[in-house]
CSV table of N, CA and C in Angstrom, one decimal:
chain,number,residue,atom,x,y,z
A,530,VAL,N,0.8,-1.1,0.0
A,530,VAL,CA,-0.1,0.0,0.2
A,530,VAL,C,1.0,1.2,0.0
A,531,GLU,N,0.6,2.3,-0.8
A,531,GLU,CA,1.3,3.4,-1.1
A,531,GLU,C,1.3,4.3,0.4
A,532,LEU,N,2.4,5.1,0.4
A,532,LEU,CA,2.6,6.1,1.6
A,532,LEU,C,1.4,6.9,1.7
A,533,GLN,N,0.8,7.4,0.6
A,533,GLN,CA,-0.5,8.1,0.8
A,533,GLN,C,-1.6,7.5,1.4
A,534,ALA,N,-1.8,6.2,1.1
A,534,ALA,CA,-2.9,5.5,1.4
A,534,ALA,C,-2.7,5.2,3.0
A,535,ARG,N,-1.5,5.0,3.5
A,535,ARG,CA,-1.1,4.5,5.0
A,535,ARG,C,-1.4,6.0,5.7
A,536,MET,N,-0.9,7.2,5.2
A,536,MET,CA,-1.1,8.5,5.8
A,536,MET,C,-2.4,8.6,6.1
A,537,ARG,N,-3.4,8.4,5.0
A,537,ARG,CA,-5.1,8.7,5.1
A,537,ARG,C,-5.6,7.9,6.1
A,538,ILE,N,-5.2,6.6,6.5
A,538,ILE,CA,-5.6,5.8,7.4
A,538,ILE,C,-5.3,6.3,8.7
A,539,LEU,N,-4.0,6.8,8.8
A,539,LEU,CA,-3.6,7.4,10.2
A,539,LEU,C,-4.4,8.7,10.5
A,540,TRP,N,-4.4,9.5,9.5
A,540,TRP,CA,-5.3,10.9,9.5
A,540,TRP,C,-6.7,10.6,9.9
A,541,THR,N,-7.5,9.5,9.4
A,541,THR,CA,-8.8,9.0,9.5
A,541,THR,C,-9.0,8.8,11.1
A,542,PHE,N,-7.9,7.9,11.5
A,542,PHE,CA,-7.9,7.4,12.7
A,542,PHE,C,-7.8,8.9,13.7
A,543,ARG,N,-6.9,9.8,13.6
A,543,ARG,CA,-6.9,11.0,14.3
A,543,ARG,C,-8.0,11.8,14.4
A,544,ALA,N,-8.6,11.9,13.0
A,544,ALA,CA,-10.0,12.5,13.2
A,544,ALA,C,-11.2,12.0,13.7
A,545,ALA,N,-11.2,10.4,13.8
A,545,ALA,CA,-12.1,9.7,14.8
A,545,ALA,C,-11.8,9.7,15.9
A,546,ARG,N,-10.8,10.3,16.6
A,546,ARG,CA,-10.4,10.6,17.9
A,546,ARG,C,-10.0,9.2,18.3
A,547,VAL,N,-9.3,8.4,17.7
A,547,VAL,CA,-8.9,7.1,18.4
A,547,VAL,C,-7.9,7.4,19.2
A,548,PRO,N,-7.8,6.9,20.5
A,548,PRO,CA,-6.9,7.3,21.4
A,548,PRO,C,-5.6,7.3,21.0
A,549,LEU,N,-4.9,6.5,20.3
A,549,LEU,CA,-3.4,6.2,19.9
A,549,LEU,C,-3.0,7.4,19.0
A,550,PHE,N,-3.9,7.9,18.4
A,550,PHE,CA,-3.6,8.8,17.2
A,550,PHE,C,-4.3,10.2,17.4
A,551,ALA,N,-5.3,10.5,18.5
A,551,ALA,CA,-6.2,11.5,18.6
A,551,ALA,C,-5.2,12.7,18.7
A,552,GLU,N,-4.2,12.8,19.5
A,552,GLU,CA,-3.4,14.1,19.6
A,552,GLU,C,-1.9,14.1,18.8
A,553,ALA,N,-1.9,13.3,17.9
A,553,ALA,CA,-0.7,13.0,17.3
A,553,ALA,C,-0.5,14.1,16.2
A,554,GLN,N,0.7,14.8,16.1
A,554,GLN,CA,1.0,15.8,15.2
A,554,GLN,C,1.2,15.2,14.0
A,555,ASP,N,1.0,16.0,12.7
A,555,ASP,CA,1.2,15.6,11.3
A,555,ASP,C,2.5,15.0,11.2
A,556,GLU,N,3.7,15.6,11.7
A,556,GLU,CA,5.0,14.9,11.6
A,556,GLU,C,5.1,13.7,11.9
A,557,VAL,N,4.5,13.3,13.3
A,557,VAL,CA,4.4,12.1,13.7
A,557,VAL,C,3.8,11.1,13.0
A,558,LEU,N,2.6,11.5,12.5
A,558,LEU,CA,1.7,10.5,11.5
A,558,LEU,C,2.5,10.3,10.3
A,559,GLU,N,3.1,11.3,9.7
A,559,GLU,CA,3.6,11.0,8.6
A,559,GLU,C,5.2,10.0,8.7
A,560,GLY,N,5.6,10.2,9.9
A,560,GLY,CA,6.8,9.3,10.3
A,560,GLY,C,6.2,7.9,10.4
A,561,ALA,N,5.3,7.9,11.0
A,561,ALA,CA,4.6,6.3,11.5
A,561,ALA,C,4.3,5.7,10.1
A,562,ALA,N,3.7,6.6,9.0
A,562,ALA,CA,3.2,6.0,7.9
A,562,ALA,C,4.4,5.7,6.9
A,563,GLU,N,5.7,6.3,7.0
A,563,GLU,CA,6.7,6.0,6.4
A,563,GLU,C,7.2,4.5,6.7
A,564,ASP,N,6.9,4.4,8.1
A,564,ASP,CA,7.6,3.1,8.6
A,564,ASP,C,6.7,1.8,8.4
A,565,ALA,N,5.3,2.2,8.5
A,565,ALA,CA,4.1,1.1,8.5
A,565,ALA,C,4.1,0.3,7.2
A,566,THR,N,3.7,-0.9,7.2
A,566,THR,CA,3.3,-1.6,6.3
A,566,THR,C,1.6,-2.1,6.5
A,567,ILE,N,1.0,-2.5,5.7
A,567,ILE,CA,-0.4,-3.0,5.7
A,567,ILE,C,-0.2,-4.6,5.4
A,568,ALA,N,-0.7,-5.2,6.4
A,568,ALA,CA,-0.6,-6.8,6.2
A,568,ALA,C,-2.2,-7.1,6.1
A,569,THR,N,-2.2,-7.9,4.7
A,569,THR,CA,-3.6,-8.2,4.6
A,569,THR,C,-3.7,-9.8,4.8
A,570,LEU,N,-4.7,-10.3,5.9
A,570,LEU,CA,-4.6,-11.5,6.5
A,570,LEU,C,-6.0,-12.4,6.2
A,571,PRO,N,-5.9,-13.3,5.7
A,571,PRO,CA,-7.2,-14.2,5.5
A,571,PRO,C,-7.7,-14.7,6.9
A,572,PRO,N,-9.1,-15.0,6.9
A,572,PRO,CA,-10.0,-15.4,8.2
A,572,PRO,C,-9.0,-16.6,8.8
A,573,HIS,N,-9.1,-16.3,10.2
A,573,HIS,CA,-8.5,-17.3,11.2
A,573,HIS,C,-6.9,-17.3,10.9
A,574,SER,N,-6.5,-16.4,10.6
A,574,SER,CA,-4.8,-16.4,10.5
A,574,SER,C,-4.4,-15.9,11.9
A,575,ALA,N,-3.2,-16.5,12.3
A,575,ALA,CA,-2.5,-16.1,13.4
A,575,ALA,C,-1.6,-15.0,13.3
A,576,VAL,N,-1.9,-13.9,14.1
A,576,VAL,CA,-1.1,-12.6,13.9
A,576,VAL,C,0.0,-12.7,15.0
A,577,SER,N,-0.4,-13.2,16.1
A,577,SER,CA,0.7,-13.5,17.1
A,577,SER,C,0.4,-14.4,18.0
A,578,ASN,N,1.3,-14.9,19.0
A,578,ASN,CA,1.0,-16.0,19.8
A,578,ASN,C,1.4,-15.4,21.2
A,579,ALA,N,0.9,-16.0,22.3
A,579,ALA,CA,1.1,-15.6,23.7
A,579,ALA,C,2.6,-16.0,24.0
A,580,GLY,N,3.4,-15.3,24.7
A,580,GLY,CA,4.7,-15.7,25.2
A,580,GLY,C,5.6,-15.0,24.1
A,581,VAL,N,5.4,-14.3,23.0
A,581,VAL,CA,6.2,-13.4,22.2
A,581,VAL,C,6.7,-12.3,23.0
A,582,GLU,N,8.0,-12.1,22.9
A,582,GLU,CA,8.8,-11.2,23.6
A,582,GLU,C,8.3,-9.8,23.0
A,583,ALA,N,8.2,-8.6,23.8
A,583,ALA,CA,8.0,-7.4,23.6
A,583,ALA,C,8.9,-6.8,22.7
A,584,GLY,N,9.0,-5.8,22.0
A,584,GLY,CA,10.1,-5.2,21.2
A,584,GLY,C,9.8,-5.2,19.8
A,585,ARG,N,8.7,-5.8,19.1
A,585,ARG,CA,8.9,-6.0,17.6
A,585,ARG,C,7.8,-5.4,17.1
A,586,PHE,N,6.4,-5.3,17.4
A,586,PHE,CA,5.5,-4.7,16.6
A,586,PHE,C,4.5,-4.1,17.4
A,587,LEU,N,3.7,-3.0,16.7
A,587,LEU,CA,2.4,-2.5,17.0
A,587,LEU,C,1.6,-2.7,15.9
A,588,TYR,N,0.4,-3.5,16.2
A,588,TYR,CA,-0.5,-3.8,15.1
A,588,TYR,C,-1.9,-2.8,15.4
A,589,VAL,N,-2.5,-2.2,14.5
A,589,VAL,CA,-3.6,-1.4,14.5
A,589,VAL,C,-4.6,-2.1,13.4
A,590,VAL,N,-5.7,-2.5,13.9
A,590,VAL,CA,-6.7,-2.8,13.2
A,590,VAL,C,-7.2,-1.9,12.1
A,591,VAL,N,-7.2,-2.0,10.8
A,591,VAL,CA,-7.6,-1.1,9.8
A,591,VAL,C,-9.0,-1.5,9.2
A,592,GLN,N,-9.1,-2.7,9.1
A,592,GLN,CA,-10.4,-3.5,8.3
A,592,GLN,C,-10.5,-5.0,9.0
A,593,GLY,N,-11.8,-5.4,9.2
A,593,GLY,CA,-12.3,-6.5,9.7
A,593,GLY,C,-11.8,-6.6,11.4
A,594,THR,N,-11.7,-7.6,11.7
A,594,THR,CA,-11.5,-8.0,13.3
A,594,THR,C,-10.3,-8.8,13.6
A,595,VAL,N,-10.0,-8.6,14.8
A,595,VAL,CA,-8.6,-9.4,15.4
A,595,VAL,C,-9.4,-10.2,16.8
A,596,LEU,N,-9.5,-11.2,16.8
A,596,LEU,CA,-9.6,-12.0,18.1
A,596,LEU,C,-8.4,-12.0,19.0
A,597,ALA,N,-8.8,-11.5,20.4
A,597,ALA,CA,-7.6,-11.9,21.5
A,597,ALA,C,-8.0,-12.9,22.5
A,598,HIS,N,-7.4,-13.9,22.9
A,598,HIS,CA,-7.8,-14.7,23.8
A,598,HIS,C,-6.7,-15.3,24.6
A,599,ASN,N,-6.8,-15.7,25.8
A,599,ASN,CA,-6.0,-16.6,26.7
A,599,ASN,C,-6.8,-17.5,27.4
A,600,ASP,N,-6.7,-18.7,27.1
A,600,ASP,CA,-7.7,-19.4,27.9
A,600,ASP,C,-7.4,-19.7,29.3
A,601,SER,N,-5.9,-19.6,29.6
A,601,SER,CA,-5.5,-20.0,31.0
A,601,SER,C,-6.2,-18.7,32.0
A,602,HIS,N,-6.4,-17.5,31.5
A,602,HIS,CA,-6.8,-16.4,32.3
A,602,HIS,C,-8.4,-16.1,32.1
A,603,ASN,N,-9.0,-17.1,31.4
A,603,ASN,CA,-10.3,-17.0,30.9
A,603,ASN,C,-10.8,-15.6,30.2
A,604,TYR,N,-9.7,-15.1,29.3
A,604,TYR,CA,-9.8,-14.0,28.6
A,604,TYR,C,-10.2,-14.0,27.3
A,605,SER,N,-11.3,-13.2,26.7
A,605,SER,CA,-11.3,-12.9,25.2
A,605,SER,C,-11.9,-11.8,24.9
A,606,THR,N,-11.6,-11.1,23.8
A,606,THR,CA,-12.1,-9.8,23.1
A,606,THR,C,-12.2,-9.8,21.6
A,607,VAL,N,-12.7,-9.0,21.3
A,607,VAL,CA,-12.7,-8.7,19.7
A,607,VAL,C,-12.2,-7.3,19.5
A,608,LEU,N,-11.2,-7.3,18.7
A,608,LEU,CA,-10.6,-6.0,18.3
A,608,LEU,C,-11.1,-5.5,17.1
A,609,MET,N,-11.8,-4.1,17.2
A,609,MET,CA,-12.4,-3.6,15.7
A,609,MET,C,-11.5,-2.6,15.2
A,610,PRO,N,-11.9,-2.1,13.9
A,610,PRO,CA,-11.1,-1.1,13.4
A,610,PRO,C,-10.7,0.2,14.4
A,611,GLY,N,-9.3,0.5,14.2
A,611,GLY,CA,-8.8,1.6,15.2
A,611,GLY,C,-8.2,1.2,16.3
A,612,GLN,N,-8.7,-0.2,16.8
A,612,GLN,CA,-8.0,-0.7,18.0
A,612,GLN,C,-6.7,-1.2,17.8
A,613,SER,N,-5.9,-1.4,18.8
A,613,SER,CA,-4.2,-1.7,18.7
A,613,SER,C,-4.1,-2.6,19.6
A,614,PHE,N,-2.9,-3.3,19.3
A,614,PHE,CA,-2.5,-4.4,20.0
A,614,PHE,C,-1.0,-4.7,19.8
A,615,GLY,N,-0.2,-5.3,20.5
A,615,GLY,CA,1.3,-5.5,20.4
A,615,GLY,C,2.1,-4.9,21.5
A,616,ASP,N,3.1,-4.2,21.0
A,616,ASP,CA,4.2,-3.7,22.1
A,616,ASP,C,3.8,-2.4,22.6
A,617,LEU,N,2.9,-1.5,22.2
A,617,LEU,CA,2.4,-0.2,23.0
A,617,LEU,C,2.0,-0.7,24.6
A,618,PRO,N,1.0,-1.8,24.7
A,618,PRO,CA,0.8,-1.8,26.0
A,618,PRO,C,1.9,-2.6,26.8
A,619,LEU,N,2.7,-3.2,26.2
A,619,LEU,CA,3.9,-3.8,27.0
A,619,LEU,C,5.1,-2.9,27.2
A,620,MET,N,5.2,-1.6,26.6
A,620,MET,CA,6.5,-0.7,26.8
A,620,MET,C,6.7,-0.5,28.3
A,621,LEU,N,5.7,-0.4,29.1
A,621,LEU,CA,5.9,-0.3,30.5
A,621,LEU,C,6.1,-1.5,31.2
A,622,SER,N,5.7,-2.7,31.1
A,622,SER,CA,5.8,-3.7,31.8
A,622,SER,C,6.9,-4.7,31.5
A,623,ARG,N,7.2,-4.5,30.2
A,623,ARG,CA,8.4,-5.4,29.5
A,623,ARG,C,8.1,-7.0,29.5
A,624,ASN,N,6.9,-7.3,29.7
A,624,ASN,CA,6.5,-8.6,29.5
A,624,ASN,C,6.1,-9.2,28.2
A,625,ALA,N,6.2,-10.5,27.9
A,625,ALA,CA,5.7,-11.1,26.9
A,625,ALA,C,4.3,-10.8,26.6
A,626,TRP,N,3.5,-11.0,25.4
A,626,TRP,CA,2.5,-11.0,25.1
A,626,TRP,C,1.6,-12.0,26.0
A,627,ASP,N,0.5,-11.7,26.5
A,627,ASP,CA,-0.2,-12.6,27.2
A,627,ASP,C,-1.6,-13.2,26.6
A,628,ALA,N,-1.6,-13.0,25.2
A,628,ALA,CA,-2.9,-13.3,24.5
A,628,ALA,C,-2.3,-14.1,23.2
A,629,ILE,N,-3.3,-14.7,22.5
A,629,ILE,CA,-3.2,-15.3,21.1
A,629,ILE,C,-4.0,-14.3,20.4
A,630,TYR,N,-3.6,-13.7,19.2
A,630,TYR,CA,-4.4,-12.9,18.3
A,630,TYR,C,-4.5,-13.6,16.9
A,631,THR,N,-5.6,-13.6,16.4
A,631,THR,CA,-6.1,-14.3,15.1
A,631,THR,C,-7.2,-13.5,14.6
A,632,THR,N,-7.3,-13.5,13.2
A,632,THR,CA,-8.2,-12.7,12.4
A,632,THR,C,-9.3,-13.4,12.8
A,633,GLY,N,-10.6,-12.6,12.8
A,633,GLY,CA,-11.9,-13.2,12.8
A,633,GLY,C,-12.4,-13.4,11.4
A,634,ASP,N,-12.1,-12.4,10.7
A,634,ASP,CA,-12.4,-12.5,9.2
A,634,ASP,C,-11.2,-11.9,8.4
A,635,HIS,N,-11.5,-11.6,7.1
A,635,HIS,CA,-10.5,-11.0,6.3
A,635,HIS,C,-10.1,-9.7,7.0
A,636,SER,N,-8.8,-9.5,7.3
A,636,SER,CA,-8.5,-8.4,8.0
A,636,SER,C,-7.3,-7.8,7.5
A,637,ASP,N,-7.3,-6.5,7.6
A,637,ASP,CA,-6.0,-5.6,7.5
A,637,ASP,C,-5.5,-5.0,8.3
A,638,CYS,N,-4.3,-5.2,8.8
A,638,CYS,CA,-3.8,-4.6,10.0
A,638,CYS,C,-2.4,-3.7,9.5
A,639,LEU,N,-2.5,-2.5,10.1
A,639,LEU,CA,-1.3,-1.5,10.0
A,639,LEU,C,0.0,-1.9,11.0
A,640,LEU,N,1.2,-2.1,10.5
A,640,LEU,CA,2.2,-2.6,11.5
A,640,LEU,C,3.0,-1.6,11.3
């Protein structure tokens, strides 16, 4: 996906007041768009697994849904467009991810 399309996605998130992007300056969004890629994933694809070390990715759901679950903690949720997962929640804790993330349907994620 070309740079302009990635920038439009991030600006749309900012305009929609998605918490991660709501206060971001244009320069920050432009830098993020330059570094980002869009991953198009088929239904029921693994995005990441529990136990993966922090420090690799931040994912933002652009289209579709991503399911997060951890059976040992009796936890599950559905992430919708604009919601994120990955390293951002782990920056302070430095722990491994504690959930398994899979696509619910055809999904695009910004990395």
